[in-house]
Amino acid sequence: MQIAQVVGGYRLGEADLLRRAMGKKKVEEMAKQRVHFMEGARERNINEKKAEKLFDLMAQFAEYGFNKSHSAAYGYLAYLTGYMKAHYAVRIHGCAADLGNGQHR
């Protein structure tokens, strides 16, 4: 969002709209946002080819960046869960049984 603000001249709300369009992969909206981004870059005397490359990199990141960060978090959680089960099996299974019976602490 900061790149959109500094390079593309977006206000914070507009940058959030760009983020949403990239996240949802809306092709028509992305085309509009590209035009807006390039106009803002032109107004700030930023090289057109560099601005295009930057927009393309942001769009490319939007394709996998969100999923990649979530998969890393899930992998870490799976690692911790496995560690706890290996080293504290009785305690983990006891807690799971309590939760299954509705005995929350």
PDB file of N, CA and C in Angstrom:
ATOM      1  N   MET A   1       0.830  -1.176   0.000  1.00  0.00           N
ATOM      2  CA  MET A   1       0.000   0.000   0.000  1.00  0.00           C
ATOM      3  C   MET A   1       0.883   1.251   0.000  1.00  0.00           C
ATOM      4  N   GLN A   2       2.017   1.161   0.646  1.00  0.00           N
ATOM      5  CA  GLN A   2       2.892   2.317   0.690  1.00  0.00           C
ATOM      6  C   GLN A   2       3.487   2.598  -0.685  1.00  0.00           C
ATOM      7  N   ILE A   3       3.778   1.568  -1.438  1.00  0.00           N
ATOM      8  CA  ILE A   3       4.289   1.763  -2.805  1.00  0.00           C
ATOM      9  C   ILE A   3       3.248   2.497  -3.637  1.00  0.00           C
ATOM     10  N   ALA A   4       1.995   2.097  -3.505  1.00  0.00           N
ATOM     11  CA  ALA A   4       0.922   2.754  -4.251  1.00  0.00           C
ATOM     12  C   ALA A   4       0.817   4.225  -3.857  1.00  0.00           C
ATOM     13  N   GLN A   5       1.025   4.526  -2.587  1.00  0.00           N
ATOM     14  CA  GLN A   5       0.947   5.903  -2.122  1.00  0.00           C
ATOM     15  C   GLN A   5       2.113   6.731  -2.654  1.00  0.00           C
ATOM     16  N   VAL A   6       3.324   6.215  -2.510  1.00  0.00           N
ATOM     17  CA  VAL A   6       4.510   6.990  -2.869  1.00  0.00           C
ATOM     18  C   VAL A   6       4.689   7.092  -4.375  1.00  0.00           C
ATOM     19  N   VAL A   7       4.557   5.988  -5.063  1.00  0.00           N
ATOM     20  CA  VAL A   7       4.813   5.976  -6.508  1.00  0.00           C
ATOM     21  C   VAL A   7       3.577   6.371  -7.304  1.00  0.00           C
ATOM     22  N   GLY A   8       2.429   5.787  -6.943  1.00  0.00           N
ATOM     23  CA  GLY A   8       1.215   6.001  -7.724  1.00  0.00           C
ATOM     24  C   GLY A   8       0.364   7.173  -7.277  1.00  0.00           C
ATOM     25  N   GLY A   9       0.729   7.805  -6.168  1.00  0.00           N
ATOM     26  CA  GLY A   9      -0.026   8.953  -5.699  1.00  0.00           C
ATOM     27  C   GLY A   9      -1.388   8.607  -5.111  1.00  0.00           C
ATOM     28  N   TYR A  10      -1.550   7.386  -4.644  1.00  0.00           N
ATOM     29  CA  TYR A  10      -2.813   6.949  -4.068  1.00  0.00           C
ATOM     30  C   TYR A  10      -2.994   7.553  -2.678  1.00  0.00           C
ATOM     31  N   ARG A  11      -4.229   7.829  -2.330  1.00  0.00           N
ATOM     32  CA  ARG A  11      -4.553   8.114  -0.940  1.00  0.00           C
ATOM     33  C   ARG A  11      -4.675   6.751  -0.250  1.00  0.00           C
ATOM     34  N   LEU A  12      -4.702   6.739   1.071  1.00  0.00           N
ATOM     35  CA  LEU A  12      -4.712   5.478   1.802  1.00  0.00           C
ATOM     36  C   LEU A  12      -5.922   4.614   1.441  1.00  0.00           C
ATOM     37  N   GLY A  13      -7.084   5.223   1.315  1.00  0.00           N
ATOM     38  CA  GLY A  13      -8.288   4.480   0.947  1.00  0.00           C
ATOM     39  C   GLY A  13      -8.192   3.890  -0.451  1.00  0.00           C
ATOM     40  N   GLU A  14      -7.601   4.650  -1.374  1.00  0.00           N
ATOM     41  CA  GLU A  14      -7.427   4.153  -2.739  1.00  0.00           C
ATOM     42  C   GLU A  14      -6.431   2.986  -2.762  1.00  0.00           C
ATOM     43  N   ALA A  15      -5.383   3.090  -1.957  1.00  0.00           N
ATOM     44  CA  ALA A  15      -4.395   2.012  -1.888  1.00  0.00           C
ATOM     45  C   ALA A  15      -5.039   0.732  -1.354  1.00  0.00           C
ATOM     46  N   ASP A  16      -5.977   0.889  -0.429  1.00  0.00           N
ATOM     47  CA  ASP A  16      -6.675  -0.289   0.096  1.00  0.00           C
ATOM     48  C   ASP A  16      -7.545  -0.926  -0.983  1.00  0.00           C
ATOM     49  N   LEU A  17      -8.163  -0.109  -1.830  1.00  0.00           N
ATOM     50  CA  LEU A  17      -8.947  -0.647  -2.953  1.00  0.00           C
ATOM     51  C   LEU A  17      -8.040  -1.425  -3.911  1.00  0.00           C
ATOM     52  N   LEU A  18      -6.842  -0.899  -4.143  1.00  0.00           N
ATOM     53  CA  LEU A  18      -5.876  -1.605  -4.990  1.00  0.00           C
ATOM     54  C   LEU A  18      -5.511  -2.947  -4.364  1.00  0.00           C
ATOM     55  N   ARG A  19      -5.265  -2.954  -3.064  1.00  0.00           N
ATOM     56  CA  ARG A  19      -4.928  -4.191  -2.349  1.00  0.00           C
ATOM     57  C   ARG A  19      -6.048  -5.215  -2.483  1.00  0.00           C
ATOM     58  N   ARG A  20      -7.287  -4.746  -2.330  1.00  0.00           N
ATOM     59  CA  ARG A  20      -8.424  -5.678  -2.460  1.00  0.00           C
ATOM     60  C   ARG A  20      -8.541  -6.225  -3.873  1.00  0.00           C
ATOM     61  N   ALA A  21      -8.365  -5.358  -4.876  1.00  0.00           N
ATOM     62  CA  ALA A  21      -8.454  -5.811  -6.262  1.00  0.00           C
ATOM     63  C   ALA A  21      -7.380  -6.851  -6.561  1.00  0.00           C
ATOM     64  N   MET A  22      -6.191  -6.628  -6.036  1.00  0.00           N
ATOM     65  CA  MET A  22      -5.105  -7.592  -6.252  1.00  0.00           C
ATOM     66  C   MET A  22      -5.390  -8.893  -5.515  1.00  0.00           C
ATOM     67  N   GLY A  23      -5.893  -8.792  -4.303  1.00  0.00           N
ATOM     68  CA  GLY A  23      -6.174  -9.980  -3.516  1.00  0.00           C
ATOM     69  C   GLY A  23      -7.268 -10.841  -4.110  1.00  0.00           C
ATOM     70  N   LYS A  24      -8.257 -10.202  -4.714  1.00  0.00           N
ATOM     71  CA  LYS A  24      -9.373 -10.949  -5.293  1.00  0.00           C
ATOM     72  C   LYS A  24      -9.154 -11.271  -6.770  1.00  0.00           C
ATOM     73  N   LYS A  25      -8.032 -10.774  -7.312  1.00  0.00           N
ATOM     74  CA  LYS A  25      -7.651 -11.038  -8.706  1.00  0.00           C
ATOM     75  C   LYS A  25      -8.734 -10.605  -9.692  1.00  0.00           C
ATOM     76  N   LYS A  26      -9.295  -9.418  -9.469  1.00  0.00           N
ATOM     77  CA  LYS A  26     -10.318  -8.865 -10.350  1.00  0.00           C
ATOM     78  C   LYS A  26      -9.630  -8.210 -11.548  1.00  0.00           C
ATOM     79  N   VAL A  27      -9.749  -8.840 -12.695  1.00  0.00           N
ATOM     80  CA  VAL A  27      -9.015  -8.410 -13.886  1.00  0.00           C
ATOM     81  C   VAL A  27      -9.431  -7.010 -14.327  1.00  0.00           C
ATOM     82  N   GLU A  28     -10.735  -6.739 -14.386  1.00  0.00           N
ATOM     83  CA  GLU A  28     -11.210  -5.434 -14.857  1.00  0.00           C
ATOM     84  C   GLU A  28     -10.755  -4.328 -13.904  1.00  0.00           C
ATOM     85  N   GLU A  29     -10.860  -4.597 -12.615  1.00  0.00           N
ATOM     86  CA  GLU A  29     -10.461  -3.603 -11.617  1.00  0.00           C
ATOM     87  C   GLU A  29      -8.953  -3.376 -11.658  1.00  0.00           C
ATOM     88  N   MET A  30      -8.197  -4.445 -11.882  1.00  0.00           N
ATOM     89  CA  MET A  30      -6.745  -4.312 -11.970  1.00  0.00           C
ATOM     90  C   MET A  30      -6.336  -3.451 -13.160  1.00  0.00           C
ATOM     91  N   ALA A  31      -7.061  -3.573 -14.273  1.00  0.00           N
ATOM     92  CA  ALA A  31      -6.760  -2.741 -15.444  1.00  0.00           C
ATOM     93  C   ALA A  31      -6.987  -1.263 -15.115  1.00  0.00           C
ATOM     94  N   LYS A  32      -8.074  -0.957 -14.403  1.00  0.00           N
ATOM     95  CA  LYS A  32      -8.346   0.427 -13.991  1.00  0.00           C
ATOM     96  C   LYS A  32      -7.265   0.922 -13.037  1.00  0.00           C
ATOM     97  N   GLN A  33      -6.872   0.052 -12.116  1.00  0.00           N
ATOM     98  CA  GLN A  33      -5.868   0.440 -11.129  1.00  0.00           C
ATOM     99  C   GLN A  33      -4.504   0.669 -11.781  1.00  0.00           C
ATOM    100  N   ARG A  34      -4.210  -0.107 -12.805  1.00  0.00           N
ATOM    101  CA  ARG A  34      -2.938   0.088 -13.531  1.00  0.00           C
ATOM    102  C   ARG A  34      -2.895   1.479 -14.148  1.00  0.00           C
ATOM    103  N   VAL A  35      -3.997   1.876 -14.766  1.00  0.00           N
ATOM    104  CA  VAL A  35      -4.067   3.218 -15.383  1.00  0.00           C
ATOM    105  C   VAL A  35      -3.868   4.286 -14.315  1.00  0.00           C
ATOM    106  N   HIS A  36      -4.567   4.137 -13.200  1.00  0.00           N
ATOM    107  CA  HIS A  36      -4.463   5.109 -12.107  1.00  0.00           C
ATOM    108  C   HIS A  36      -3.033   5.166 -11.558  1.00  0.00           C
ATOM    109  N   PHE A  37      -2.417   4.013 -11.372  1.00  0.00           N
ATOM    110  CA  PHE A  37      -1.055   3.925 -10.859  1.00  0.00           C
ATOM    111  C   PHE A  37      -0.075   4.603 -11.816  1.00  0.00           C
ATOM    112  N   MET A  38      -0.226   4.332 -13.104  1.00  0.00           N
ATOM    113  CA  MET A  38       0.682   4.898 -14.095  1.00  0.00           C
ATOM    114  C   MET A  38       0.518   6.417 -14.206  1.00  0.00           C
ATOM    115  N   GLU A  39      -0.718   6.901 -14.101  1.00  0.00           N
ATOM    116  CA  GLU A  39      -0.943   8.351 -14.123  1.00  0.00           C
ATOM    117  C   GLU A  39      -0.269   9.024 -12.931  1.00  0.00           C
ATOM    118  N   GLY A  40      -0.410   8.410 -11.760  1.00  0.00           N
ATOM    119  CA  GLY A  40       0.228   8.956 -10.566  1.00  0.00           C
ATOM    120  C   GLY A  40       1.745   8.940 -10.682  1.00  0.00           C
ATOM    121  N   ALA A  41       2.297   7.882 -11.250  1.00  0.00           N
ATOM    122  CA  ALA A  41       3.748   7.795 -11.434  1.00  0.00           C
ATOM    123  C   ALA A  41       4.224   8.862 -12.418  1.00  0.00           C
ATOM    124  N   ARG A  42       3.460   9.078 -13.480  1.00  0.00           N
ATOM    125  CA  ARG A  42       3.801  10.098 -14.465  1.00  0.00           C
ATOM    126  C   ARG A  42       3.818  11.484 -13.830  1.00  0.00           C
ATOM    127  N   GLU A  43       2.823  11.766 -12.972  1.00  0.00           N
ATOM    128  CA  GLU A  43       2.750  13.060 -12.291  1.00  0.00           C
ATOM    129  C   GLU A  43       3.954  13.272 -11.371  1.00  0.00           C
ATOM    130  N   ARG A  44       4.548  12.192 -10.881  1.00  0.00           N
ATOM    131  CA  ARG A  44       5.693  12.279  -9.976  1.00  0.00           C
ATOM    132  C   ARG A  44       7.018  12.112 -10.716  1.00  0.00           C
ATOM    133  N   ASN A  45       6.971  12.174 -12.025  1.00  0.00           N
ATOM    134  CA  ASN A  45       8.156  12.072 -12.885  1.00  0.00           C
ATOM    135  C   ASN A  45       8.940  10.783 -12.646  1.00  0.00           C
ATOM    136  N   ILE A  46       8.216   9.692 -12.482  1.00  0.00           N
ATOM    137  CA  ILE A  46       8.849   8.382 -12.313  1.00  0.00           C
ATOM    138  C   ILE A  46       8.881   7.704 -13.672  1.00  0.00           C
ATOM    139  N   ASN A  47      10.005   7.115 -13.980  1.00  0.00           N
ATOM    140  CA  ASN A  47      10.206   6.438 -15.260  1.00  0.00           C
ATOM    141  C   ASN A  47       9.057   5.459 -15.514  1.00  0.00           C
ATOM    142  N   GLU A  48       8.470   5.549 -16.720  1.00  0.00           N
ATOM    143  CA  GLU A  48       7.290   4.741 -17.043  1.00  0.00           C
ATOM    144  C   GLU A  48       7.577   3.243 -17.010  1.00  0.00           C
ATOM    145  N   LYS A  49       8.723   2.847 -17.551  1.00  0.00           N
ATOM    146  CA  LYS A  49       9.063   1.423 -17.559  1.00  0.00           C
ATOM    147  C   LYS A  49       9.267   0.898 -16.135  1.00  0.00           C
ATOM    148  N   LYS A  50       9.893   1.705 -15.284  1.00  0.00           N
ATOM    149  CA  LYS A  50      10.103   1.284 -13.894  1.00  0.00           C
ATOM    150  C   LYS A  50       8.774   1.193 -13.150  1.00  0.00           C
ATOM    151  N   ALA A  51       7.874   2.140 -13.419  1.00  0.00           N
ATOM    152  CA  ALA A  51       6.562   2.113 -12.771  1.00  0.00           C
ATOM    153  C   ALA A  51       5.770   0.885 -13.225  1.00  0.00           C
ATOM    154  N   GLU A  52       5.831   0.569 -14.515  1.00  0.00           N
ATOM    155  CA  GLU A  52       5.149  -0.624 -15.028  1.00  0.00           C
ATOM    156  C   GLU A  52       5.714  -1.885 -14.382  1.00  0.00           C
ATOM    157  N   LYS A  53       7.028  -1.967 -14.295  1.00  0.00           N
ATOM    158  CA  LYS A  53       7.681  -3.128 -13.692  1.00  0.00           C
ATOM    159  C   LYS A  53       7.279  -3.259 -12.219  1.00  0.00           C
ATOM    160  N   LEU A  54       7.215  -2.130 -11.530  1.00  0.00           N
ATOM    161  CA  LEU A  54       6.839  -2.146 -10.123  1.00  0.00           C
ATOM    162  C   LEU A  54       5.398  -2.619  -9.943  1.00  0.00           C
ATOM    163  N   PHE A  55       4.501  -2.122 -10.789  1.00  0.00           N
ATOM    164  CA  PHE A  55       3.102  -2.561 -10.711  1.00  0.00           C
ATOM    165  C   PHE A  55       2.998  -4.058 -10.999  1.00  0.00           C
ATOM    166  N   ASP A  56       3.736  -4.520 -12.004  1.00  0.00           N
ATOM    167  CA  ASP A  56       3.725  -5.950 -12.333  1.00  0.00           C
ATOM    168  C   ASP A  56       4.253  -6.803 -11.176  1.00  0.00           C
ATOM    169  N   LEU A  57       5.289  -6.316 -10.491  1.00  0.00           N
ATOM    170  CA  LEU A  57       5.824  -7.046  -9.340  1.00  0.00           C
ATOM    171  C   LEU A  57       4.804  -7.104  -8.205  1.00  0.00           C
ATOM    172  N   MET A  58       4.085  -6.003  -7.987  1.00  0.00           N
ATOM    173  CA  MET A  58       3.048  -6.011  -6.950  1.00  0.00           C
ATOM    174  C   MET A  58       1.946  -7.004  -7.305  1.00  0.00           C
ATOM    175  N   ALA A  59       1.544  -7.025  -8.568  1.00  0.00           N
ATOM    176  CA  ALA A  59       0.498  -7.952  -9.005  1.00  0.00           C
ATOM    177  C   ALA A  59       0.977  -9.398  -8.899  1.00  0.00           C
ATOM    178  N   GLN A  60       2.235  -9.626  -9.246  1.00  0.00           N
ATOM    179  CA  GLN A  60       2.805 -10.976  -9.145  1.00  0.00           C
ATOM    180  C   GLN A  60       2.838 -11.427  -7.688  1.00  0.00           C
ATOM    181  N   PHE A  61       3.222 -10.547  -6.788  1.00  0.00           N
ATOM    182  CA  PHE A  61       3.243 -10.892  -5.369  1.00  0.00           C
ATOM    183  C   PHE A  61       1.840 -11.217  -4.869  1.00  0.00           C
ATOM    184  N   ALA A  62       0.854 -10.475  -5.358  1.00  0.00           N
ATOM    185  CA  ALA A  62      -0.526 -10.689  -4.920  1.00  0.00           C
ATOM    186  C   ALA A  62      -1.013 -12.088  -5.289  1.00  0.00           C
ATOM    187  N   GLU A  63      -0.445 -12.666  -6.348  1.00  0.00           N
ATOM    188  CA  GLU A  63      -0.864 -13.997  -6.775  1.00  0.00           C
ATOM    189  C   GLU A  63      -0.470 -15.083  -5.774  1.00  0.00           C
ATOM    190  N   TYR A  64       0.694 -14.918  -5.097  1.00  0.00           N
ATOM    191  CA  TYR A  64       1.148 -15.997  -4.217  1.00  0.00           C
ATOM    192  C   TYR A  64       1.501 -15.535  -2.814  1.00  0.00           C
ATOM    193  N   GLY A  65       1.731 -14.264  -2.600  1.00  0.00           N
ATOM    194  CA  GLY A  65       2.237 -13.782  -1.321  1.00  0.00           C
ATOM    195  C   GLY A  65       1.328 -14.085  -0.145  1.00  0.00           C
ATOM    196  N   PHE A  66       0.050 -13.865  -0.306  1.00  0.00           N
ATOM    197  CA  PHE A  66      -0.897 -14.106   0.778  1.00  0.00           C
ATOM    198  C   PHE A  66      -0.927 -15.581   1.130  1.00  0.00           C
ATOM    199  N   ASN A  67      -1.025 -16.433   0.132  1.00  0.00           N
ATOM    200  CA  ASN A  67      -1.066 -17.878   0.375  1.00  0.00           C
ATOM    201  C   ASN A  67       0.230 -18.373   0.994  1.00  0.00           C
ATOM    202  N   LYS A  68       1.345 -17.805   0.536  1.00  0.00           N
ATOM    203  CA  LYS A  68       2.638 -18.242   1.044  1.00  0.00           C
ATOM    204  C   LYS A  68       2.780 -17.902   2.527  1.00  0.00           C
ATOM    205  N   SER A  69       2.353 -16.721   2.920  1.00  0.00           N
ATOM    206  CA  SER A  69       2.474 -16.350   4.330  1.00  0.00           C
ATOM    207  C   SER A  69       1.582 -17.226   5.199  1.00  0.00           C
ATOM    208  N   HIS A  70       0.395 -17.547   4.699  1.00  0.00           N
ATOM    209  CA  HIS A  70      -0.490 -18.416   5.479  1.00  0.00           C
ATOM    210  C   HIS A  70       0.055 -19.837   5.558  1.00  0.00           C
ATOM    211  N   SER A  71       0.615 -20.331   4.488  1.00  0.00           N
ATOM    212  CA  SER A  71       1.142 -21.692   4.537  1.00  0.00           C
ATOM    213  C   SER A  71       2.330 -21.771   5.496  1.00  0.00           C
ATOM    214  N   ALA A  72       3.123 -20.723   5.590  1.00  0.00           N
ATOM    215  CA  ALA A  72       4.233 -20.711   6.543  1.00  0.00           C
ATOM    216  C   ALA A  72       3.701 -20.745   7.974  1.00  0.00           C
ATOM    217  N   ALA A  73       2.656 -19.976   8.246  1.00  0.00           N
ATOM    218  CA  ALA A  73       2.070 -19.965   9.593  1.00  0.00           C
ATOM    219  C   ALA A  73       1.469 -21.329   9.937  1.00  0.00           C
ATOM    220  N   TYR A  74       0.775 -21.942   8.993  1.00  0.00           N
ATOM    221  CA  TYR A  74       0.187 -23.255   9.246  1.00  0.00           C
ATOM    222  C   TYR A  74       1.271 -24.315   9.440  1.00  0.00           C
ATOM    223  N   GLY A  75       2.352 -24.210   8.686  1.00  0.00           N
ATOM    224  CA  GLY A  75       3.468 -25.147   8.849  1.00  0.00           C
ATOM    225  C   GLY A  75       4.090 -25.027  10.227  1.00  0.00           C
ATOM    226  N   TYR A  76       4.262 -23.807  10.697  1.00  0.00           N
ATOM    227  CA  TYR A  76       4.829 -23.585  12.027  1.00  0.00           C
ATOM    228  C   TYR A  76       3.900 -24.134  13.106  1.00  0.00           C
ATOM    229  N   LEU A  77       2.602 -23.898  12.936  1.00  0.00           N
ATOM    230  CA  LEU A  77       1.628 -24.408  13.896  1.00  0.00           C
ATOM    231  C   LEU A  77       1.644 -25.946  13.919  1.00  0.00           C
ATOM    232  N   ALA A  78       1.750 -26.564  12.751  1.00  0.00           N
ATOM    233  CA  ALA A  78       1.809 -28.030  12.675  1.00  0.00           C
ATOM    234  C   ALA A  78       3.072 -28.547  13.365  1.00  0.00           C
ATOM    235  N   TYR A  79       4.178 -27.845  13.174  1.00  0.00           N
ATOM    236  CA  TYR A  79       5.437 -28.231  13.835  1.00  0.00           C
ATOM    237  C   TYR A  79       5.283 -28.173  15.354  1.00  0.00           C
ATOM    238  N   LEU A  80       4.740 -27.071  15.862  1.00  0.00           N
ATOM    239  CA  LEU A  80       4.566 -26.933  17.308  1.00  0.00           C
ATOM    240  C   LEU A  80       3.619 -27.995  17.862  1.00  0.00           C
ATOM    241  N   THR A  81       2.557 -28.260  17.135  1.00  0.00           N
ATOM    242  CA  THR A  81       1.601 -29.277  17.582  1.00  0.00           C
ATOM    243  C   THR A  81       2.272 -30.647  17.643  1.00  0.00           C
ATOM    244  N   GLY A  82       3.040 -30.970  16.623  1.00  0.00           N
ATOM    245  CA  GLY A  82       3.760 -32.247  16.611  1.00  0.00           C
ATOM    246  C   GLY A  82       4.751 -32.347  17.749  1.00  0.00           C
ATOM    247  N   TYR A  83       5.453 -31.261  18.026  1.00  0.00           N
ATOM    248  CA  TYR A  83       6.408 -31.247  19.132  1.00  0.00           C
ATOM    249  C   TYR A  83       5.701 -31.493  20.457  1.00  0.00           C
ATOM    250  N   MET A  84       4.586 -30.772  20.657  1.00  0.00           N
ATOM    251  CA  MET A  84       3.836 -30.926  21.903  1.00  0.00           C
ATOM    252  C   MET A  84       3.311 -32.363  22.045  1.00  0.00           C
ATOM    253  N   LYS A  85       2.818 -32.939  20.953  1.00  0.00           N
ATOM    254  CA  LYS A  85       2.312 -34.311  21.019  1.00  0.00           C
ATOM    255  C   LYS A  85       3.427 -35.305  21.319  1.00  0.00           C
ATOM    256  N   ALA A  86       4.628 -35.054  20.782  1.00  0.00           N
ATOM    257  CA  ALA A  86       5.747 -35.966  20.997  1.00  0.00           C
ATOM    258  C   ALA A  86       6.302 -35.875  22.415  1.00  0.00           C
ATOM    259  N   HIS A  87       6.349 -34.681  22.974  1.00  0.00           N
ATOM    260  CA  HIS A  87       6.987 -34.482  24.272  1.00  0.00           C
ATOM    261  C   HIS A  87       6.014 -34.363  25.444  1.00  0.00           C
ATOM    262  N   TYR A  88       4.776 -34.072  25.169  1.00  0.00           N
ATOM    263  CA  TYR A  88       3.770 -33.898  26.223  1.00  0.00           C
ATOM    264  C   TYR A  88       2.483 -34.628  25.847  1.00  0.00           C
ATOM    265  N   ALA A  89       2.611 -35.858  25.398  1.00  0.00           N
ATOM    266  CA  ALA A  89       1.480 -36.614  24.848  1.00  0.00           C
ATOM    267  C   ALA A  89       0.334 -36.773  25.843  1.00  0.00           C
ATOM    268  N   VAL A  90       0.629 -37.149  27.063  1.00  0.00           N
ATOM    269  CA  VAL A  90      -0.425 -37.387  28.056  1.00  0.00           C
ATOM    270  C   VAL A  90      -1.191 -36.096  28.310  1.00  0.00           C
ATOM    271  N   ARG A  91      -0.463 -35.023  28.495  1.00  0.00           N
ATOM    272  CA  ARG A  91      -1.100 -33.731  28.779  1.00  0.00           C
ATOM    273  C   ARG A  91      -1.963 -33.273  27.597  1.00  0.00           C
ATOM    274  N   ILE A  92      -1.447 -33.390  26.379  1.00  0.00           N
ATOM    275  CA  ILE A  92      -2.188 -32.969  25.176  1.00  0.00           C
ATOM    276  C   ILE A  92      -3.458 -33.789  25.021  1.00  0.00           C
ATOM    277  N   HIS A  93      -3.340 -35.094  25.134  1.00  0.00           N
ATOM    278  CA  HIS A  93      -4.513 -35.946  24.956  1.00  0.00           C
ATOM    279  C   HIS A  93      -5.524 -35.742  26.084  1.00  0.00           C
ATOM    280  N   GLY A  94      -5.032 -35.471  27.291  1.00  0.00           N
ATOM    281  CA  GLY A  94      -5.932 -35.173  28.400  1.00  0.00           C
ATOM    282  C   GLY A  94      -6.712 -33.885  28.162  1.00  0.00           C
ATOM    283  N   CYS A  95      -6.025 -32.855  27.672  1.00  0.00           N
ATOM    284  CA  CYS A  95      -6.697 -31.586  27.359  1.00  0.00           C
ATOM    285  C   CYS A  95      -7.710 -31.772  26.232  1.00  0.00           C
ATOM    286  N   ALA A  96      -7.322 -32.536  25.216  1.00  0.00           N
ATOM    287  CA  ALA A  96      -8.240 -32.781  24.100  1.00  0.00           C
ATOM    288  C   ALA A  96      -9.485 -33.521  24.581  1.00  0.00           C
ATOM    289  N   ALA A  97      -9.312 -34.460  25.484  1.00  0.00           N
ATOM    290  CA  ALA A  97     -10.454 -35.199  26.023  1.00  0.00           C
ATOM    291  C   ALA A  97     -11.358 -34.277  26.844  1.00  0.00           C
ATOM    292  N   ASP A  98     -10.739 -33.397  27.648  1.00  0.00           N
ATOM    293  CA  ASP A  98     -11.517 -32.426  28.425  1.00  0.00           C
ATOM    294  C   ASP A  98     -12.331 -31.510  27.505  1.00  0.00           C
ATOM    295  N   LEU A  99     -11.714 -31.051  26.452  1.00  0.00           N
ATOM    296  CA  LEU A  99     -12.423 -30.169  25.501  1.00  0.00           C
ATOM    297  C   LEU A  99     -13.563 -30.913  24.836  1.00  0.00           C
ATOM    298  N   GLY A 100     -13.339 -32.177  24.532  1.00  0.00           N
ATOM    299  CA  GLY A 100     -14.384 -32.985  23.909  1.00  0.00           C
ATOM    300  C   GLY A 100     -15.572 -33.211  24.829  1.00  0.00           C
ATOM    301  N   ASN A 101     -15.331 -33.212  26.116  1.00  0.00           N
ATOM    302  CA  ASN A 101     -16.407 -33.410  27.089  1.00  0.00           C
ATOM    303  C   ASN A 101     -17.052 -32.097  27.527  1.00  0.00           C
ATOM    304  N   GLY A 102     -16.556 -30.988  26.997  1.00  0.00           N
ATOM    305  CA  GLY A 102     -17.114 -29.696  27.356  1.00  0.00           C
ATOM    306  C   GLY A 102     -16.576 -29.148  28.664  1.00  0.00           C
ATOM    307  N   GLN A 103     -15.466 -29.668  29.150  1.00  0.00           N
ATOM    308  CA  GLN A 103     -14.884 -29.219  30.412  1.00  0.00           C
ATOM    309  C   GLN A 103     -13.797 -28.176  30.136  1.00  0.00           C
ATOM    310  N   HIS A 104     -14.204 -26.988  29.765  1.00  0.00           N
ATOM    311  CA  HIS A 104     -13.243 -25.913  29.479  1.00  0.00           C
ATOM    312  C   HIS A 104     -12.771 -25.286  30.785  1.00  0.00           C
ATOM    313  N   ARG A 105     -11.551 -24.867  30.796  1.00  0.00           N
ATOM    314  CA  ARG A 105     -10.990 -24.213  31.996  1.00  0.00           C
ATOM    315  C   ARG A 105     -10.902 -22.741  31.790  1.00  0.00           C
TER     316      ARG A 105
END
